[in-house]
Amino acid sequence: MRLWSIHPVYLDPQGLVAAWREALLAKKVLEGKTRGYTHHPQLARFLACRNPVDEINAYLGELYKEALVRNYRFNREKIAYRQHPDVQPVLVTDGQVDYEFRFLQEKLKKRNRRKYEENSSSAVIRVNGLFSVIDGGIADWEKVKIF
């Protein structure tokens, strides 16, 4: 499961679809509707929120917006897509954002060269609209891969 902090604009088609499916799985976990993945490290930042289900719905809403831009047909009914007063920005460190972008670029270098090159011209790395960037290193919950 990968719940990207970086903006979904950087994901290739396979990556965006996978992110949608994985975030829907995360939603089920947070709702208590599945027994698997309950201790997955990617869920830590959502579990730390006051209302994790609203937060994951907001996260899915950002993926949904990117899907609309690309004319994909993600099912909006799978999420509670609304602005909720309890949704607060989730903090993410700049080190985590940099790591995720490098991690994605390594994947794209092999899987989608055109998207890799398009992303390479990004001077500033945008994040999913749910997140707010602060100074810091790679998150403790991240399973770091060396590239």
PDB file of C-alpha atoms in Angstrom, residues 19-107:
ATOM      1  CA  ALA A  19      -3.279   4.936  -5.698  1.00  0.00           C
ATOM      2  CA  TRP A  20      -7.080   5.058  -5.979  1.00  0.00           C
ATOM      3  CA  ARG A  21      -7.453   1.338  -5.253  1.00  0.00           C
ATOM      4  CA  GLU A  22      -4.978   1.400  -2.378  1.00  0.00           C
ATOM      5  CA  ALA A  23      -6.589   4.461  -0.794  1.00  0.00           C
ATOM      6  CA  LEU A  24     -10.001   2.765  -1.046  1.00  0.00           C
ATOM      7  CA  LEU A  25      -8.487  -0.208   0.791  1.00  0.00           C
ATOM      8  CA  ALA A  26      -7.077   2.172   3.403  1.00  0.00           C
ATOM      9  CA  LYS A  27     -10.561   3.667   3.788  1.00  0.00           C
ATOM     10  CA  LYS A  28     -12.018   0.217   4.466  1.00  0.00           C
ATOM     11  CA  VAL A  29      -9.311  -0.424   7.058  1.00  0.00           C
ATOM     12  CA  LEU A  30      -9.977   2.912   8.777  1.00  0.00           C
ATOM     13  CA  GLU A  31     -13.713   2.195   8.769  1.00  0.00           C
ATOM     14  CA  GLY A  32     -13.070  -1.181  10.420  1.00  0.00           C
ATOM     15  CA  LYS A  33     -14.499  -3.072   7.442  1.00  0.00           C
ATOM     16  CA  THR A  34     -11.518  -5.365   6.904  1.00  0.00           C
ATOM     17  CA  ARG A  35      -9.160  -7.282   9.137  1.00  0.00           C
ATOM     18  CA  GLY A  36      -6.112  -7.036   6.898  1.00  0.00           C
ATOM     19  CA  TYR A  37      -3.618  -4.152   6.780  1.00  0.00           C
ATOM     20  CA  THR A  38      -4.751  -2.769  10.149  1.00  0.00           C
ATOM     21  CA  HIS A  39      -1.149  -2.155  11.237  1.00  0.00           C
ATOM     22  CA  HIS A  40       0.179  -0.967   7.881  1.00  0.00           C
ATOM     23  CA  PRO A  41       2.719   1.840   8.439  1.00  0.00           C
ATOM     24  CA  GLN A  42       1.222   4.002   5.673  1.00  0.00           C
ATOM     25  CA  LEU A  43      -1.915   4.396   7.815  1.00  0.00           C
ATOM     26  CA  ALA A  44      -0.047   5.945  10.759  1.00  0.00           C
ATOM     27  CA  ARG A  45      -0.575   9.562   9.774  1.00  0.00           C
ATOM     28  CA  PHE A  46      -4.302   9.022   9.186  1.00  0.00           C
ATOM     29  CA  LEU A  47      -4.720   7.149  12.458  1.00  0.00           C
ATOM     30  CA  ALA A  48      -3.083  10.102  14.227  1.00  0.00           C
ATOM     31  CA  CYS A  49      -5.854  12.411  12.998  1.00  0.00           C
ATOM     32  CA  ARG A  50      -8.935  13.287  15.013  1.00  0.00           C
ATOM     33  CA  ASN A  51     -11.207  11.847  12.309  1.00  0.00           C
ATOM     34  CA  PRO A  52      -9.245   9.378  10.127  1.00  0.00           C
ATOM     35  CA  VAL A  53     -12.184   8.420   7.878  1.00  0.00           C
ATOM     36  CA  ASP A  54     -12.879  12.050   6.946  1.00  0.00           C
ATOM     37  CA  GLU A  55      -9.166  12.538   6.297  1.00  0.00           C
ATOM     38  CA  ILE A  56      -8.921   9.516   3.963  1.00  0.00           C
ATOM     39  CA  ASN A  57     -12.065  10.678   2.166  1.00  0.00           C
ATOM     40  CA  ALA A  58     -10.414  14.074   1.633  1.00  0.00           C
ATOM     41  CA  TYR A  59      -7.305  12.286   0.355  1.00  0.00           C
ATOM     42  CA  LEU A  60      -9.439  10.234  -2.049  1.00  0.00           C
ATOM     43  CA  GLY A  61     -11.159  13.462  -3.121  1.00  0.00           C
ATOM     44  CA  GLU A  62      -7.816  14.802  -4.323  1.00  0.00           C
ATOM     45  CA  LEU A  63      -7.204  11.632  -6.339  1.00  0.00           C
ATOM     46  CA  TYR A  64     -10.721  11.916  -7.735  1.00  0.00           C
ATOM     47  CA  LYS A  65     -10.078  15.500  -8.886  1.00  0.00           C
ATOM     48  CA  GLU A  66      -6.952  14.379 -10.761  1.00  0.00           C
ATOM     49  CA  ALA A  67      -8.928  11.543 -12.339  1.00  0.00           C
ATOM     50  CA  LEU A  68     -11.474  14.084 -13.599  1.00  0.00           C
ATOM     51  CA  VAL A  69      -8.707  16.165 -15.169  1.00  0.00           C
ATOM     52  CA  ARG A  70      -7.551  13.036 -17.029  1.00  0.00           C
ATOM     53  CA  ASN A  71     -11.098  12.012 -18.016  1.00  0.00           C
ATOM     54  CA  TYR A  72     -10.886   8.809 -15.976  1.00  0.00           C
ATOM     55  CA  ARG A  73     -14.079   7.314 -14.603  1.00  0.00           C
ATOM     56  CA  PHE A  74     -13.425   6.761 -10.926  1.00  0.00           C
ATOM     57  CA  ASN A  75     -16.599   6.017  -8.976  1.00  0.00           C
ATOM     58  CA  ARG A  76     -17.317   9.065  -6.829  1.00  0.00           C
ATOM     59  CA  GLU A  77     -19.898   7.096  -4.835  1.00  0.00           C
ATOM     60  CA  LYS A  78     -17.097   5.087  -3.204  1.00  0.00           C
ATOM     61  CA  ILE A  79     -16.064   8.119  -1.188  1.00  0.00           C
ATOM     62  CA  ALA A  80     -17.762  10.723   0.962  1.00  0.00           C
ATOM     63  CA  TYR A  81     -16.510  13.517  -1.292  1.00  0.00           C
ATOM     64  CA  ARG A  82     -17.279  16.702   0.588  1.00  0.00           C
ATOM     65  CA  GLN A  83     -15.575  19.398   2.553  1.00  0.00           C
ATOM     66  CA  HIS A  84     -15.794  18.434   6.204  1.00  0.00           C
ATOM     67  CA  PRO A  85     -15.078  20.901   9.002  1.00  0.00           C
ATOM     68  CA  ASP A  86     -13.095  18.279  10.932  1.00  0.00           C
ATOM     69  CA  VAL A  87     -10.606  17.731   8.103  1.00  0.00           C
ATOM     70  CA  GLN A  88      -7.308  19.314   9.046  1.00  0.00           C
ATOM     71  CA  PRO A  89      -4.186  19.433   6.900  1.00  0.00           C
ATOM     72  CA  VAL A  90      -1.988  16.422   7.572  1.00  0.00           C
ATOM     73  CA  LEU A  91       1.624  17.394   8.136  1.00  0.00           C
ATOM     74  CA  VAL A  92       4.285  15.882   5.892  1.00  0.00           C
ATOM     75  CA  THR A  93       7.985  16.643   6.011  1.00  0.00           C
ATOM     76  CA  ASP A  94       9.894  17.995   3.047  1.00  0.00           C
ATOM     77  CA  GLY A  95      12.254  15.018   3.442  1.00  0.00           C
ATOM     78  CA  GLN A  96       9.317  12.627   3.012  1.00  0.00           C
ATOM     79  CA  VAL A  97       8.102  14.522  -0.056  1.00  0.00           C
ATOM     80  CA  ASP A  98      11.577  14.422  -1.615  1.00  0.00           C
ATOM     81  CA  TYR A  99      11.910  10.703  -0.857  1.00  0.00           C
ATOM     82  CA  GLU A 100       8.523   9.860  -2.379  1.00  0.00           C
ATOM     83  CA  PHE A 101       9.281  11.880  -5.503  1.00  0.00           C
ATOM     84  CA  ARG A 102      12.625  10.110  -5.970  1.00  0.00           C
ATOM     85  CA  PHE A 103      10.952   6.742  -5.284  1.00  0.00           C
ATOM     86  CA  LEU A 104       8.283   7.442  -7.908  1.00  0.00           C
ATOM     87  CA  GLN A 105      10.857   8.648 -10.423  1.00  0.00           C
ATOM     88  CA  GLU A 106      12.806   5.388 -10.026  1.00  0.00           C
ATOM     89  CA  LYS A 107       9.622   3.467 -10.820  1.00  0.00           C
TER      90      LYS A 107
END
